[in-house]
PDB file of C-alpha atoms in Angstrom:
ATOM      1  CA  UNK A   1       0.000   0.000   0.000  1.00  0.00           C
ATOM      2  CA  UNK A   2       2.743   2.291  -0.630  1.00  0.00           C
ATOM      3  CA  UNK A   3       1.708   4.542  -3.362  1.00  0.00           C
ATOM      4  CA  UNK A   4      -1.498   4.768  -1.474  1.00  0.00           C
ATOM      5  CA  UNK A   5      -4.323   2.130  -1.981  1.00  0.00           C
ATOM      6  CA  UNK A   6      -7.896   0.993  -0.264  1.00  0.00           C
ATOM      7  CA  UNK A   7      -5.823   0.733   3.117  1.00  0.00           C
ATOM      8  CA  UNK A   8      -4.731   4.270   3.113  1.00  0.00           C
ATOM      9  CA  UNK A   9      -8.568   5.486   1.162  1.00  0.00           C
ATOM     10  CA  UNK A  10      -9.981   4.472   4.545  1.00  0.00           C
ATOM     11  CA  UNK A  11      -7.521   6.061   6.930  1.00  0.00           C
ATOM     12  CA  UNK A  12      -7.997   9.596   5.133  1.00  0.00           C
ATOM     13  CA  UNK A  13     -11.291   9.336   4.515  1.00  0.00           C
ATOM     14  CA  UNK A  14     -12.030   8.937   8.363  1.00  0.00           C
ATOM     15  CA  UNK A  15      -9.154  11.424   9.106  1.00  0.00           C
ATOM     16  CA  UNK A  16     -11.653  13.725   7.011  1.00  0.00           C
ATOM     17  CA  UNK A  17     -14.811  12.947   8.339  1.00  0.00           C
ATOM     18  CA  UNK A  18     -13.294  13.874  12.092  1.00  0.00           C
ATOM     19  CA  UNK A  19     -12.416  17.409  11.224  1.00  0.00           C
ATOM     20  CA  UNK A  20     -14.088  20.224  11.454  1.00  0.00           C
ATOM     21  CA  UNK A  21     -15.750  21.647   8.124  1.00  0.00           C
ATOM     22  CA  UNK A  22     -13.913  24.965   8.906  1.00  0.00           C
ATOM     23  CA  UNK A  23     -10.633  23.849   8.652  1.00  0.00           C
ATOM     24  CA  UNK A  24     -11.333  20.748   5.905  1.00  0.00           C
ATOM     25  CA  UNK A  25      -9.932  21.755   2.595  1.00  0.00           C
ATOM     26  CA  UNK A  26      -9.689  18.271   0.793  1.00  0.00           C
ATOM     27  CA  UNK A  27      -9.099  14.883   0.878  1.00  0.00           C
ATOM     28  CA  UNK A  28      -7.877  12.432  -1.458  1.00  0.00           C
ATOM     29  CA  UNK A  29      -8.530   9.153  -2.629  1.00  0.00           C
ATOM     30  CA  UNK A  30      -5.779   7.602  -3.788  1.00  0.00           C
ATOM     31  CA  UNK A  31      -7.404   3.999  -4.198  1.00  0.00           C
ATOM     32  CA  UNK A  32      -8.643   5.544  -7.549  1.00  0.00           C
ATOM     33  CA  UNK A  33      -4.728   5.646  -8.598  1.00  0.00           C
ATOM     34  CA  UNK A  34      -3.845   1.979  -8.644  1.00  0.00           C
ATOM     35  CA  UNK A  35      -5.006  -0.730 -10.211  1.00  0.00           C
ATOM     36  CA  UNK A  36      -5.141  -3.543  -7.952  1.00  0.00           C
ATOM     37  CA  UNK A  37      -7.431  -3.443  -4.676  1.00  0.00           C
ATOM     38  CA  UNK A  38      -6.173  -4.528  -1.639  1.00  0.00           C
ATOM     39  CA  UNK A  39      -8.881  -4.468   0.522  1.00  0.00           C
ATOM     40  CA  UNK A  40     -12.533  -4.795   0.051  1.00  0.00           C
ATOM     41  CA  UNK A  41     -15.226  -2.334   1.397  1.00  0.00           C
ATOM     42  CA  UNK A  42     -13.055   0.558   0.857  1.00  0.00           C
ATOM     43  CA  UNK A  43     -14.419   3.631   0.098  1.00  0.00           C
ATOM     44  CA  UNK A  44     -15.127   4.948  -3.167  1.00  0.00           C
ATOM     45  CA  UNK A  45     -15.430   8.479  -5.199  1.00  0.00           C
ATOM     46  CA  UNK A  46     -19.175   9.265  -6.435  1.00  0.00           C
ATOM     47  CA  UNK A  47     -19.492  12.802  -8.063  1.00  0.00           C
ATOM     48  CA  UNK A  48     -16.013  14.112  -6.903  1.00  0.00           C
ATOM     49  CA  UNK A  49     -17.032  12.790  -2.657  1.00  0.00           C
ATOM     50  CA  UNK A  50     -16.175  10.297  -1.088  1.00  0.00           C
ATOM     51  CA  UNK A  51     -17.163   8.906   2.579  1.00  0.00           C
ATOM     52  CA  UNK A  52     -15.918   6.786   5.197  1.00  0.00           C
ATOM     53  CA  UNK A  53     -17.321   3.644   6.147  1.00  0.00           C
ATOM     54  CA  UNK A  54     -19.904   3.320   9.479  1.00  0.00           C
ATOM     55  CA  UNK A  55     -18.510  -0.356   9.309  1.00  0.00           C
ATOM     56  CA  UNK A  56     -16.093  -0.780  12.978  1.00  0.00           C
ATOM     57  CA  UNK A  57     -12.414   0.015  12.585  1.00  0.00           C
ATOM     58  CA  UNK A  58     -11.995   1.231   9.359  1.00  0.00           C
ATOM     59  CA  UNK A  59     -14.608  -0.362   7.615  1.00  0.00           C
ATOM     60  CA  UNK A  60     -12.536  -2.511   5.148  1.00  0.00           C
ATOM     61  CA  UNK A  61     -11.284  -6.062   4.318  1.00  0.00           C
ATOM     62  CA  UNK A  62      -7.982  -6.645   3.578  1.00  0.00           C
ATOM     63  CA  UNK A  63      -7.202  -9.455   1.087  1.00  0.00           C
ATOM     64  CA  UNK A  64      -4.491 -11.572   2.620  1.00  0.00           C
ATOM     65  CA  UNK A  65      -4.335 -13.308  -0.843  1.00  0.00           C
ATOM     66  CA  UNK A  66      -2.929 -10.017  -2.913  1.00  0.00           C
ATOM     67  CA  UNK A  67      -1.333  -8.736   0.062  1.00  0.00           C
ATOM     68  CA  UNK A  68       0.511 -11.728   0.500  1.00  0.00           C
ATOM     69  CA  UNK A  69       2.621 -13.283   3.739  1.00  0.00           C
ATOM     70  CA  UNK A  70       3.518 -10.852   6.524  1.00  0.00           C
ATOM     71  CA  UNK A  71       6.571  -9.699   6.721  1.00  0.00           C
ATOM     72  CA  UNK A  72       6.451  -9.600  11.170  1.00  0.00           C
ATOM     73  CA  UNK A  73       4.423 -11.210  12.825  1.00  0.00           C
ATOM     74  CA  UNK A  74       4.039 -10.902  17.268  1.00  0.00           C
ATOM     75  CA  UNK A  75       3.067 -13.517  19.152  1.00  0.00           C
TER      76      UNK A  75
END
């Protein structure tokens, strides 16, 4: 998710949604830059908006299978 995918989509889009109008000037949604989608439920650009999910966390999926092993994991 480096250039900026589904994962990162979510993160801003809630980012957005928590501040205040006033000092809001935009958001981007960089899933709409790549072409393969790493997480499912993410959100999506309709008529130049875009919202964040009411789902818990950040309202996405991630697909283990085009993510691929992790690189760390804690036990």
């Amino acid at each position: 998710d480096s250039w900026g995918g589904d994962i990162t989509t979510a993160a801003i889009a809630h980012l957005a949604h928590s501040t205040p109008a006033e000092f809001l000037f935009t958001a981007t949604d960089f899933n709409s830059y790549v072409t393969v989608s790493m997480a499912e439920g993410a959100p999506q650009r309709v008529n130049g908006r875009m919202a964040a999910s009411t789902a818990p966390g950040l309202g996405i999926r991630p697909r283990p299978d085009v993510l691929g092993s992790p690189v760390l994991a804690i036990e």
